[in-house]
JSON list of C-alpha atoms in Angstrom, two decimals:
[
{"chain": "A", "resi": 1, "resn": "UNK", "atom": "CA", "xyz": [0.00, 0.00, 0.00]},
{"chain": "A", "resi": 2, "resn": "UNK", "atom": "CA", "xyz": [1.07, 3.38, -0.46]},
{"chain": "A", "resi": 3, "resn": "UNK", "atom": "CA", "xyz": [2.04, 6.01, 2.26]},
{"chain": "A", "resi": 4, "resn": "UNK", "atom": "CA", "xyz": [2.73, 9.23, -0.15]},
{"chain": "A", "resi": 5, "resn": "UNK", "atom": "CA", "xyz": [0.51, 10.22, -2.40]},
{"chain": "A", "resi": 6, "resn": "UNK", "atom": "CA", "xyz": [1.62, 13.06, -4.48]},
{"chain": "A", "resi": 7, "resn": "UNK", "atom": "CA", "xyz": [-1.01, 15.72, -5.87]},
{"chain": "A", "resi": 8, "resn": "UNK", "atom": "CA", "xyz": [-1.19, 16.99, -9.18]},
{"chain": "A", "resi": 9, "resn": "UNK", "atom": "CA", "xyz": [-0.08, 13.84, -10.96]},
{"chain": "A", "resi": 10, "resn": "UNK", "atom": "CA", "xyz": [1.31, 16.13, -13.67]},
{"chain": "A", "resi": 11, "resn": "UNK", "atom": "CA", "xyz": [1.96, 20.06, -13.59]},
{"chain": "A", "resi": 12, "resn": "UNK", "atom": "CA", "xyz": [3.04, 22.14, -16.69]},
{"chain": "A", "resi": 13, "resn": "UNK", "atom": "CA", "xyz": [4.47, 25.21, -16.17]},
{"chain": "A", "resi": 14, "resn": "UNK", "atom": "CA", "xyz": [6.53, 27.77, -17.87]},
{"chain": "A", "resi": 15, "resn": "UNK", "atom": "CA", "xyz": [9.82, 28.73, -17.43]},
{"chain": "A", "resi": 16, "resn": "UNK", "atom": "CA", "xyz": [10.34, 30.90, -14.36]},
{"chain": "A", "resi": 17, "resn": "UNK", "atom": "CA", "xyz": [7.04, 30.46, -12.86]},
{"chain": "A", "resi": 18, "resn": "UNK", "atom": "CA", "xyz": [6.52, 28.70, -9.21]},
{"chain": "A", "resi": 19, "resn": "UNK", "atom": "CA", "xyz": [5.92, 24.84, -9.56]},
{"chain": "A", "resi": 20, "resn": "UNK", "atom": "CA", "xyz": [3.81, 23.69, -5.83]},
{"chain": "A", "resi": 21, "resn": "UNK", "atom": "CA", "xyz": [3.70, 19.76, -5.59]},
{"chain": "A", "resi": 22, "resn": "UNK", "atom": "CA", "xyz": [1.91, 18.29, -2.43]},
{"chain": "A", "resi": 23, "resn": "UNK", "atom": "CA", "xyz": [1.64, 14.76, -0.55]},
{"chain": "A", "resi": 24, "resn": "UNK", "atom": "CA", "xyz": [-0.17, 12.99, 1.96]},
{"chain": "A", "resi": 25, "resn": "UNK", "atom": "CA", "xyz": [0.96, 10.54, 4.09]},
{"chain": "A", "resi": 26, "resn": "UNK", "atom": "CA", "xyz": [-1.03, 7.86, 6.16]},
{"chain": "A", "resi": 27, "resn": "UNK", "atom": "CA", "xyz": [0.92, 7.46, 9.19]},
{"chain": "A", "resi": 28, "resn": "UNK", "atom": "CA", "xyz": [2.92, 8.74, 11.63]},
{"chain": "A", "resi": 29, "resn": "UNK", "atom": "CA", "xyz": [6.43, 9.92, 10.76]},
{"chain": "A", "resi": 30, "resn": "UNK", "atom": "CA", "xyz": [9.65, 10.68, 11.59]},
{"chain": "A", "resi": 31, "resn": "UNK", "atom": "CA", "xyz": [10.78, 12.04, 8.51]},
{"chain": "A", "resi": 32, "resn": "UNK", "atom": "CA", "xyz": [9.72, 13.21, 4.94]},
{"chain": "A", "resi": 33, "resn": "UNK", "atom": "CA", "xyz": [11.98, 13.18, 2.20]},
{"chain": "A", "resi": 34, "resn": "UNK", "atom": "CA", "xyz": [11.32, 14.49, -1.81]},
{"chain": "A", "resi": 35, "resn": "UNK", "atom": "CA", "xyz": [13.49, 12.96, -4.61]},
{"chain": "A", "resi": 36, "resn": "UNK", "atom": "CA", "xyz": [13.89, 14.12, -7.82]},
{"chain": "A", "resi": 37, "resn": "UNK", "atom": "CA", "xyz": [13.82, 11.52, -10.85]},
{"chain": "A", "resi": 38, "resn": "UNK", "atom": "CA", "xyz": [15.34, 12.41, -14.37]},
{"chain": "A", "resi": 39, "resn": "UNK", "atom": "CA", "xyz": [13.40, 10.11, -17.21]},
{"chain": "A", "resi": 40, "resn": "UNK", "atom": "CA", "xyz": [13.79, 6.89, -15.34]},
{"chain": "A", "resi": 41, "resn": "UNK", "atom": "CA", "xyz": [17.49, 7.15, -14.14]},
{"chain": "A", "resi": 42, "resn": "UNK", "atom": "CA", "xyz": [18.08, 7.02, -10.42]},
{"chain": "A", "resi": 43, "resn": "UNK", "atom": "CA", "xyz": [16.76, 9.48, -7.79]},
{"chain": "A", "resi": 44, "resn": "UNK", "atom": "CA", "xyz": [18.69, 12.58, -6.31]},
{"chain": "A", "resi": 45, "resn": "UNK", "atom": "CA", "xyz": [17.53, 13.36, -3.21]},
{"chain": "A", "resi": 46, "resn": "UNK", "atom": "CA", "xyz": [16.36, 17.40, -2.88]},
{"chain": "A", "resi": 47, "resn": "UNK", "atom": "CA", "xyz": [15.36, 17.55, 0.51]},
{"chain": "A", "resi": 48, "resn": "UNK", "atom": "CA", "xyz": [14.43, 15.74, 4.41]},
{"chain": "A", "resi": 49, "resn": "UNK", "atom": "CA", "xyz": [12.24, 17.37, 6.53]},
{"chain": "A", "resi": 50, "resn": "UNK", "atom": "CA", "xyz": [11.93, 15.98, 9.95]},
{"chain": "A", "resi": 51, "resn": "UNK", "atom": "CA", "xyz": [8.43, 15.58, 11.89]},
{"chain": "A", "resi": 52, "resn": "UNK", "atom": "CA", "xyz": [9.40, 18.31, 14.57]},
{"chain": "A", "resi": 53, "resn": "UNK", "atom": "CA", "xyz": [10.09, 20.88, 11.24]},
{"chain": "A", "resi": 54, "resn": "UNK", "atom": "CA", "xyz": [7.48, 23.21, 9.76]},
{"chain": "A", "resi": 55, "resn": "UNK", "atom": "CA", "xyz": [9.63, 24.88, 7.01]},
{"chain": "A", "resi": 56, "resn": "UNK", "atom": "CA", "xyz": [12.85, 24.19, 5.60]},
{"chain": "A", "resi": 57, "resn": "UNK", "atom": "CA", "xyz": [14.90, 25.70, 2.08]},
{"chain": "A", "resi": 58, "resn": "UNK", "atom": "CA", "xyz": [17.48, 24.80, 0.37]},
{"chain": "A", "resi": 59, "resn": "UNK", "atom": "CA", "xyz": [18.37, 27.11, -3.07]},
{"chain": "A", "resi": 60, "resn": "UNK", "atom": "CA", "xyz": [15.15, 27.05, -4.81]},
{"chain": "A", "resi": 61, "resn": "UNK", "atom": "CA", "xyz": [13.64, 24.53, -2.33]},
{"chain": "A", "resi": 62, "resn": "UNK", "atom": "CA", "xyz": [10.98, 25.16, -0.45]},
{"chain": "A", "resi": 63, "resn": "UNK", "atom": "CA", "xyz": [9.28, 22.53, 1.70]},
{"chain": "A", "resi": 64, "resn": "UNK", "atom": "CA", "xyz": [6.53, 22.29, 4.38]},
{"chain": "A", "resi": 65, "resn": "UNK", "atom": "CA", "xyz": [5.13, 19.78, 6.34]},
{"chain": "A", "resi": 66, "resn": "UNK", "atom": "CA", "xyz": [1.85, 19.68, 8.25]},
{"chain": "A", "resi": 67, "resn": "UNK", "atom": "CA", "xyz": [1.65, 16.76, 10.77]},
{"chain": "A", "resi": 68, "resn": "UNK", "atom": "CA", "xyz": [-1.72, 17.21, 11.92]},
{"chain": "A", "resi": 69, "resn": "UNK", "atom": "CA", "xyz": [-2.86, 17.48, 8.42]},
{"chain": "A", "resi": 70, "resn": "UNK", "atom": "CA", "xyz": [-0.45, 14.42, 7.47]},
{"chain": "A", "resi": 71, "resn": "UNK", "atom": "CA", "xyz": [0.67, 16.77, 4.18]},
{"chain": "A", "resi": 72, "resn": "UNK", "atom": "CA", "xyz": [4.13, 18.01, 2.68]},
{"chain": "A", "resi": 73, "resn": "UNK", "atom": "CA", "xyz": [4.22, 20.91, -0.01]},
{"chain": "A", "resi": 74, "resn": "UNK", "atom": "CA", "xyz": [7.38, 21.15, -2.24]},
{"chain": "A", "resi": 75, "resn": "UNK", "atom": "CA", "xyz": [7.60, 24.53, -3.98]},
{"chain": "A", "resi": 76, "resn": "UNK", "atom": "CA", "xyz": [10.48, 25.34, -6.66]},
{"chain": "A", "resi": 77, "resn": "UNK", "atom": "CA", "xyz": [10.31, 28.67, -7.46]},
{"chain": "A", "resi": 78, "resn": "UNK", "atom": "CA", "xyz": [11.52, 30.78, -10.96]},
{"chain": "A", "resi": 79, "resn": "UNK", "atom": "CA", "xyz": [11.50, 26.84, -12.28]},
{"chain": "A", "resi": 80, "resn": "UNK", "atom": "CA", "xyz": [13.68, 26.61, -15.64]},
{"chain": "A", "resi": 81, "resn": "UNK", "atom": "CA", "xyz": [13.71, 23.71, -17.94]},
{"chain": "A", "resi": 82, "resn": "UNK", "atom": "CA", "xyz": [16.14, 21.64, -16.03]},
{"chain": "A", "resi": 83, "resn": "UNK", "atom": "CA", "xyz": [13.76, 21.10, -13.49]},
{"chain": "A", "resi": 84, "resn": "UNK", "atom": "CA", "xyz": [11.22, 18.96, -15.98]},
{"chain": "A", "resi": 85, "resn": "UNK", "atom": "CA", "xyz": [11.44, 15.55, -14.28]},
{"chain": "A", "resi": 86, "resn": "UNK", "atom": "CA", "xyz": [9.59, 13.22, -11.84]},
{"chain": "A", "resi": 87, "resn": "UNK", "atom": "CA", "xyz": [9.32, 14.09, -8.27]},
{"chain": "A", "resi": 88, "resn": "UNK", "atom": "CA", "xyz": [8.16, 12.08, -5.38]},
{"chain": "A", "resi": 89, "resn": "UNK", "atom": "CA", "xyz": [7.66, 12.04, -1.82]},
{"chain": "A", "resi": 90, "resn": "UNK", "atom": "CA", "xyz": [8.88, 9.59, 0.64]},
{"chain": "A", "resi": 91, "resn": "UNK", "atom": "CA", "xyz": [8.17, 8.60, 4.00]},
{"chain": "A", "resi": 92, "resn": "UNK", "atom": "CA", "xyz": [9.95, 6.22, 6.36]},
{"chain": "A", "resi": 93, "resn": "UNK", "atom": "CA", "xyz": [6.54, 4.67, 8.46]},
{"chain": "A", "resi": 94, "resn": "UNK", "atom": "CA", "xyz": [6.98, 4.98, 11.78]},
{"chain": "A", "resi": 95, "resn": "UNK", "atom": "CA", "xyz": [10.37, 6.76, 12.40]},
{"chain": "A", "resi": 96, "resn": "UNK", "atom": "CA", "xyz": [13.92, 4.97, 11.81]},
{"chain": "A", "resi": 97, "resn": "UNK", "atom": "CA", "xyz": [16.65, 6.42, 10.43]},
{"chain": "A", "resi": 98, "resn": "UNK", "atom": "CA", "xyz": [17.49, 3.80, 8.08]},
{"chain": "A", "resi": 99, "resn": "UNK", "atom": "CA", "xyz": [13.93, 2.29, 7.24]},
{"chain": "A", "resi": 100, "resn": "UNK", "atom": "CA", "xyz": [12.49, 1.52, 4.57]},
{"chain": "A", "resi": 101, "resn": "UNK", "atom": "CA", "xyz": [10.80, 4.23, 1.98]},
{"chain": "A", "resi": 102, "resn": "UNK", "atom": "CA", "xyz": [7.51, 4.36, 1.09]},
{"chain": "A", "resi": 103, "resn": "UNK", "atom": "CA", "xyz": [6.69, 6.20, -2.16]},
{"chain": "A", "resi": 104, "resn": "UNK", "atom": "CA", "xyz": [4.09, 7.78, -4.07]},
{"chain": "A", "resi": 105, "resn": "UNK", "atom": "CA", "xyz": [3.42, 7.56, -7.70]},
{"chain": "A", "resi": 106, "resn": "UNK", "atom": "CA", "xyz": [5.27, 10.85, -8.04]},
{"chain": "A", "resi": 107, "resn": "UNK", "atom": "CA", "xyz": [4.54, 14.12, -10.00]},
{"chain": "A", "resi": 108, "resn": "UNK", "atom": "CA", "xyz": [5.67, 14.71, -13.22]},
{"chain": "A", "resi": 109, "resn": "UNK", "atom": "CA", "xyz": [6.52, 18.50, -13.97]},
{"chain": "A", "resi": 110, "resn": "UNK", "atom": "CA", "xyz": [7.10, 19.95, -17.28]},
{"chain": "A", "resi": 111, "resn": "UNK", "atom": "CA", "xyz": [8.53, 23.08, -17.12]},
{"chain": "A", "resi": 112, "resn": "UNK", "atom": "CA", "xyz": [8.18, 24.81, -20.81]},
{"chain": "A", "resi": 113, "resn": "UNK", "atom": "CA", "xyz": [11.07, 27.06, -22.19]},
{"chain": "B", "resi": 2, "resn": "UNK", "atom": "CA", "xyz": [25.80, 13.18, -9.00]},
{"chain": "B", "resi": 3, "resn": "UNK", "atom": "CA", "xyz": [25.67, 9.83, -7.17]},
{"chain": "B", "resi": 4, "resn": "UNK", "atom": "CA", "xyz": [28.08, 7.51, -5.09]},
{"chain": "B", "resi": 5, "resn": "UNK", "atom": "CA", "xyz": [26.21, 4.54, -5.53]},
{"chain": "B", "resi": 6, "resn": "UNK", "atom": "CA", "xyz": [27.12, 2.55, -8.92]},
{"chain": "B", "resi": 7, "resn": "UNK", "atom": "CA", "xyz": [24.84, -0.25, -10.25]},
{"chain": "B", "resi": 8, "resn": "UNK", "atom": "CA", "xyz": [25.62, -3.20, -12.50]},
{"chain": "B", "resi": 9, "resn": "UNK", "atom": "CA", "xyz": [25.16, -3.62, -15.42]},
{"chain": "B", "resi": 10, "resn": "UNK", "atom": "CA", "xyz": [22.69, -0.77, -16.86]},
{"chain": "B", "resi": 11, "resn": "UNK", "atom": "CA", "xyz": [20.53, -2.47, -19.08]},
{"chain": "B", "resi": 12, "resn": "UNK", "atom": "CA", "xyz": [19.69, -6.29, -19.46]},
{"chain": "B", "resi": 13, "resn": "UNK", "atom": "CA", "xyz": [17.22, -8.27, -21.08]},
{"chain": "B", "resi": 14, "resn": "UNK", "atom": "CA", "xyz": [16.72, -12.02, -20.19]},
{"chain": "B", "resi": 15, "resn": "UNK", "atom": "CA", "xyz": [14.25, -14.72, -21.14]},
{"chain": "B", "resi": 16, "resn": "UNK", "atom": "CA", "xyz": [11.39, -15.87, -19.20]},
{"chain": "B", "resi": 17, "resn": "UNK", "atom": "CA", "xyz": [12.23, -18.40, -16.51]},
{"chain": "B", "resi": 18, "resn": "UNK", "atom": "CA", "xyz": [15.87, -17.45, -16.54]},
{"chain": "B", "resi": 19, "resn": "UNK", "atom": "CA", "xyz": [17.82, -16.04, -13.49]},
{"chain": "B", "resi": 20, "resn": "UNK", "atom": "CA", "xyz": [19.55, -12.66, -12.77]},
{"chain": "B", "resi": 21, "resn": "UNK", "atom": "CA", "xyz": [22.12, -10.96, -10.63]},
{"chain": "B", "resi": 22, "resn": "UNK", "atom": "CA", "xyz": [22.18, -7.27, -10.52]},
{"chain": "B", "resi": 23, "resn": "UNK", "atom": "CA", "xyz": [24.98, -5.63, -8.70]},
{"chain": "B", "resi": 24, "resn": "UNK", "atom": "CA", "xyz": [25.05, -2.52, -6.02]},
{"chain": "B", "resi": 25, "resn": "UNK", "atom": "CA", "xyz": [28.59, -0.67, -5.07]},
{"chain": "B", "resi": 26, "resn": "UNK", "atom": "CA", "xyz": [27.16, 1.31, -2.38]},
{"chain": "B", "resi": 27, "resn": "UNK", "atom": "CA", "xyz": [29.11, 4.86, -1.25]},
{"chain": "B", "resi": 28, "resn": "UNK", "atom": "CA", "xyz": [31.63, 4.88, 0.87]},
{"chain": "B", "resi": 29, "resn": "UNK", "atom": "CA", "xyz": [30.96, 4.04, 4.57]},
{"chain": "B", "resi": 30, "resn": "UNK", "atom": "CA", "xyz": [27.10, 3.85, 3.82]},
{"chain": "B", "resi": 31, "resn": "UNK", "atom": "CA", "xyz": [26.34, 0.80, 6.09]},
{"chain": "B", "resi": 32, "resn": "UNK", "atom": "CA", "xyz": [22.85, 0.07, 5.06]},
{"chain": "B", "resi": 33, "resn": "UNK", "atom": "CA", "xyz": [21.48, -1.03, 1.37]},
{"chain": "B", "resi": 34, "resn": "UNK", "atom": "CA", "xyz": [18.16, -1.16, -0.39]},
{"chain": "B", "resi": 35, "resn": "UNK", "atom": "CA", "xyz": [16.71, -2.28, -3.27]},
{"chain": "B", "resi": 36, "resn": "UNK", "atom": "CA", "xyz": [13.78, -0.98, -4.79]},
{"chain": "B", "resi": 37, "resn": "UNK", "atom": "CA", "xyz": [11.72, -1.95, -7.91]},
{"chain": "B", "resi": 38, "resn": "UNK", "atom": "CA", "xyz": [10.19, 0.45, -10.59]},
{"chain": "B", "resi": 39, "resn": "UNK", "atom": "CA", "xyz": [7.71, -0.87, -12.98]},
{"chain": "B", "resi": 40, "resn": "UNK", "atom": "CA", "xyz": [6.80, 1.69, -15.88]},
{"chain": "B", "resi": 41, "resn": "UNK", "atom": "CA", "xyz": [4.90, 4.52, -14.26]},
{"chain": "B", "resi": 42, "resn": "UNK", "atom": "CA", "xyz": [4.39, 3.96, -10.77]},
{"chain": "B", "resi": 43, "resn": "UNK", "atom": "CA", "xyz": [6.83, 4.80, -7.64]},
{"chain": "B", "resi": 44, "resn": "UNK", "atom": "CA", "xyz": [9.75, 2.55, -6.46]},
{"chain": "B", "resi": 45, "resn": "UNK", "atom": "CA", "xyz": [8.40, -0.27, -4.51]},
{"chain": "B", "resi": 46, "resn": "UNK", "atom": "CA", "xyz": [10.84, -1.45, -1.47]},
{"chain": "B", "resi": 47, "resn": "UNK", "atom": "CA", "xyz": [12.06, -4.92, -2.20]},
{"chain": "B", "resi": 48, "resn": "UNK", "atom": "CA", "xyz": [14.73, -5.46, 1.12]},
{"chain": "B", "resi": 49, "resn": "UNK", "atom": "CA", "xyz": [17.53, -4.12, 2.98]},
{"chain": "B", "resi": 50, "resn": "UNK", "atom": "CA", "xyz": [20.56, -4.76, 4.26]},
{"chain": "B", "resi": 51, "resn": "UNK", "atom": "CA", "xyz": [22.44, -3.54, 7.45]},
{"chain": "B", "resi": 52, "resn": "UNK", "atom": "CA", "xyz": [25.77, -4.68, 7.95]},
{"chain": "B", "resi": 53, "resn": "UNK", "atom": "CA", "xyz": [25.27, -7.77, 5.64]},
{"chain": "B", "resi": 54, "resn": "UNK", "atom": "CA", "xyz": [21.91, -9.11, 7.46]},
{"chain": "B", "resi": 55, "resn": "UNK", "atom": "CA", "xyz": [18.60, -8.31, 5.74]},
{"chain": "B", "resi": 56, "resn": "UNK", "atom": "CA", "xyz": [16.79, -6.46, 8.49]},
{"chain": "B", "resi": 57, "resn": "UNK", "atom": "CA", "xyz": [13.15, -5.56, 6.36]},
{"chain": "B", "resi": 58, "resn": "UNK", "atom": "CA", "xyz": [11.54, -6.96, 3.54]},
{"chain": "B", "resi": 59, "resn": "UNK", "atom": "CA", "xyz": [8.52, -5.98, 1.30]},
{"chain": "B", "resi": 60, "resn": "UNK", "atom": "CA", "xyz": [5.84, -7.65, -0.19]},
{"chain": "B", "resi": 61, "resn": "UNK", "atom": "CA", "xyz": [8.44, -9.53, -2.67]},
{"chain": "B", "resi": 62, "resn": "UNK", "atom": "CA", "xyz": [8.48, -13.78, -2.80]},
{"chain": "B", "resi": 63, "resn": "UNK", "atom": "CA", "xyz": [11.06, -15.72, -2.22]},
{"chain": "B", "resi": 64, "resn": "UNK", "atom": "CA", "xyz": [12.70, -16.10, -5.54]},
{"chain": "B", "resi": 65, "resn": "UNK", "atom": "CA", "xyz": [14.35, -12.48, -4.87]},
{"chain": "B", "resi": 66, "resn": "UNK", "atom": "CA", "xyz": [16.70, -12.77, -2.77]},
{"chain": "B", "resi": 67, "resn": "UNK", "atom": "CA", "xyz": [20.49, -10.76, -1.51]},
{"chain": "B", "resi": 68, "resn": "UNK", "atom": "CA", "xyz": [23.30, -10.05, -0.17]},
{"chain": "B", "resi": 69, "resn": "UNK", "atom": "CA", "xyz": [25.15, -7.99, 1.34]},
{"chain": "B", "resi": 70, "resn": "UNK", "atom": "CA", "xyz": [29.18, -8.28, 1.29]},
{"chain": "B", "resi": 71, "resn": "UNK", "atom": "CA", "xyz": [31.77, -6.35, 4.06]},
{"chain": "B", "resi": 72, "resn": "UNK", "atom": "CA", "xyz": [32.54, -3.85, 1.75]},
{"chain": "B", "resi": 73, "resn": "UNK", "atom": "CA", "xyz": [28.58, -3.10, 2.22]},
{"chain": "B", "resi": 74, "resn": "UNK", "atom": "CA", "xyz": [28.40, -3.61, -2.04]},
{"chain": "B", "resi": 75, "resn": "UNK", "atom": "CA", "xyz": [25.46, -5.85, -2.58]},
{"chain": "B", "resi": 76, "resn": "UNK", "atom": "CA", "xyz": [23.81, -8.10, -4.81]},
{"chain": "B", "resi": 77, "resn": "UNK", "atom": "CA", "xyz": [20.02, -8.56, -5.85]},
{"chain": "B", "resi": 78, "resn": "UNK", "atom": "CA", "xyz": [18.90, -11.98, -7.71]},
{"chain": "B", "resi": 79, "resn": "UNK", "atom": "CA", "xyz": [15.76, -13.17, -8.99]},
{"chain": "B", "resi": 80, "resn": "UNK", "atom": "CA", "xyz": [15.26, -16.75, -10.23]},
{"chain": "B", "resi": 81, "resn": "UNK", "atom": "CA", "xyz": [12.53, -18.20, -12.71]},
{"chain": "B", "resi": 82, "resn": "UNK", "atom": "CA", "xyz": [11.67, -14.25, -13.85]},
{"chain": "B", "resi": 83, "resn": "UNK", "atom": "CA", "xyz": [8.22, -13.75, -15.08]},
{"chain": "B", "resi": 84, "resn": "UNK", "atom": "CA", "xyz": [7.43, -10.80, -17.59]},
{"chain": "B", "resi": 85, "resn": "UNK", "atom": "CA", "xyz": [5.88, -8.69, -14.49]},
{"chain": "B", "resi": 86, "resn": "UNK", "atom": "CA", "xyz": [9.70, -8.28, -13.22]},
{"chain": "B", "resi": 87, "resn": "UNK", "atom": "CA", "xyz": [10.94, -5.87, -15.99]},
{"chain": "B", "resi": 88, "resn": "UNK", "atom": "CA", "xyz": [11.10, -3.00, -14.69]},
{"chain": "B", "resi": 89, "resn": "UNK", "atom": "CA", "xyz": [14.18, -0.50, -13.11]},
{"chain": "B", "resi": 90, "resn": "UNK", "atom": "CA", "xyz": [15.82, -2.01, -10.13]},
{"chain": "B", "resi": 91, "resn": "UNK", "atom": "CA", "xyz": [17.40, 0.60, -8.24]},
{"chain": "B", "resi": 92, "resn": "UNK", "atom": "CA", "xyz": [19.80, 0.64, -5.14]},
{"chain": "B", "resi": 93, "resn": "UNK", "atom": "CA", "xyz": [20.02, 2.90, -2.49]},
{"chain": "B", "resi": 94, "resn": "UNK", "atom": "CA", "xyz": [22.96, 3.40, 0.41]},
{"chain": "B", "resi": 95, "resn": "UNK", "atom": "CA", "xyz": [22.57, 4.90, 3.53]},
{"chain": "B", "resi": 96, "resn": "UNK", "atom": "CA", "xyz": [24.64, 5.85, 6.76]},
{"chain": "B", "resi": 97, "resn": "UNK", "atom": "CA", "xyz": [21.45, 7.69, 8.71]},
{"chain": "B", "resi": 98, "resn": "UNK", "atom": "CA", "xyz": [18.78, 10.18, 7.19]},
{"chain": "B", "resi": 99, "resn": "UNK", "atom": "CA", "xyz": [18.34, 10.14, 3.65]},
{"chain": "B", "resi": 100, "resn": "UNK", "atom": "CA", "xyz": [19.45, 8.00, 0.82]},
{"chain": "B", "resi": 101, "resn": "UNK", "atom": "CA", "xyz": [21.51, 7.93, -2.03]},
{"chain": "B", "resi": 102, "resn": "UNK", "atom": "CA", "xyz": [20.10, 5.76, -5.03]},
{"chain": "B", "resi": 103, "resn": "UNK", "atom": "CA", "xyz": [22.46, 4.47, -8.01]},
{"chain": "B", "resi": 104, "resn": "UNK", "atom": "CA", "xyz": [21.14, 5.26, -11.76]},
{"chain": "B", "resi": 105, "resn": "UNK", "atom": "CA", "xyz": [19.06, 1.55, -11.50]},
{"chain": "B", "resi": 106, "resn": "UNK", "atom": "CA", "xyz": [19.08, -1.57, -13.73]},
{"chain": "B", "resi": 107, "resn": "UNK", "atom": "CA", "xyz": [16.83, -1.22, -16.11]},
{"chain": "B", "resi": 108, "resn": "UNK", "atom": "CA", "xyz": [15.92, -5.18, -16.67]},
{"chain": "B", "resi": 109, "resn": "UNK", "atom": "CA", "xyz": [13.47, -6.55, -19.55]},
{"chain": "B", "resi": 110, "resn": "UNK", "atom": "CA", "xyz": [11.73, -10.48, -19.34]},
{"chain": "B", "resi": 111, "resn": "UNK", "atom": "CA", "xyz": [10.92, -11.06, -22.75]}
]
């Protein structure tokens, strides 16, 4: 079963605008984590956000998390080209540092030139 | 981009066959997981490895199986493959919070 579920399931956009992804979760978590997949190669991991965070950046990054609402936003803001790819949201159930990932189906983003 | 190097990139085997993918995991990265990707969908955990026990599983059968050697590398095979196993096989290494996945296998059961 899945834990993440991302919302849109795909986002166009066009160069320099703001891209917002969001995901739900089922259970409770110690941390949430947001990959980034290029066109089926491996995925590069953006960003962990730990249960006791509300906000955290990095570069273009922006992420929240809501526990009580069991939801994570990713925003990328002035988005360029580069950025078209996959993007998913990953929990580890229950806390752990090294457990296992759950993932959603992930978000594809188009980001138009 | 990635410290984690996977073996080989691309394969394609027959129905019924068996296959060994291969996982260098980054340097001092203690744990290893494998995850499969079928066309579409999010990576699905198949097991991990902590200091060459498997210590979780998914919801995999037995014919996929591991290891884990004590340079923490690690191996994934699957005997008598069915066509529902193609799909991208990736690896991912970790030492604590967050993960560092290899570029995947990308195998094909014709």
């Amino acid at each position: 079963s899945q834990q993440g579920e991302e919302d849109p399931q795909a986002l166009s956009i066009q160069e320099g605008e703001n891209a917002t992804m969001n995901c739900s979760y089922k259970t409770s978590i110690n941390n949430l984590q947001w990959y980034r997949q290029n066109s089926g190669r491996g995925l590069v991991h953006l960003i962990l956000i730990r249960s006791n965070e509300r906000e955290k950046h990095s570069g273009r990054l922006r992420v929240t998390l809501d526990t009580s609402k069991k939801s994570s936003s990713l925003l990328i803001t002035a988005s360029r080209a580069a950025d078209t790819a996959s993007y998913f949201c990953a929990t580890p159930p229950g806390g752990g540092a090294n457990s296992k990932l759950t993932f959603g189906k992930g978000i594809t983003l188009s980001v138009r030139p | 981009e990635t410290g984690v190097t996977q073996s080989p990139t691309h394969l394609i085997k027959t129905r019924g066959q068996q296959v060994t993918l291969r996982c260098s995991s980054q340097s001092g990265h203690n744990t290893v997981s494998w995850y499969q990707q079928a066309l579409g969908q999010g990576p699905q955990f198949i097991f991990q490895y902590y200091r060459e026990e498997e210590n979780g599983r998914g919801n995999f059968p037995p014919r996929f199986s591991g290891l884990q050697f004590p340079n923490y590398s690690s191996e994934l095979n699957v005997n008598a493959l069915e066509l529902d196993d193609s799909a991208l096989y990736l690896c991912a290494s970790s030492l604590g919070h967050g993960y560092t996945f290899g570029s995947g296998t990308r195998l094909t059961v014709v």
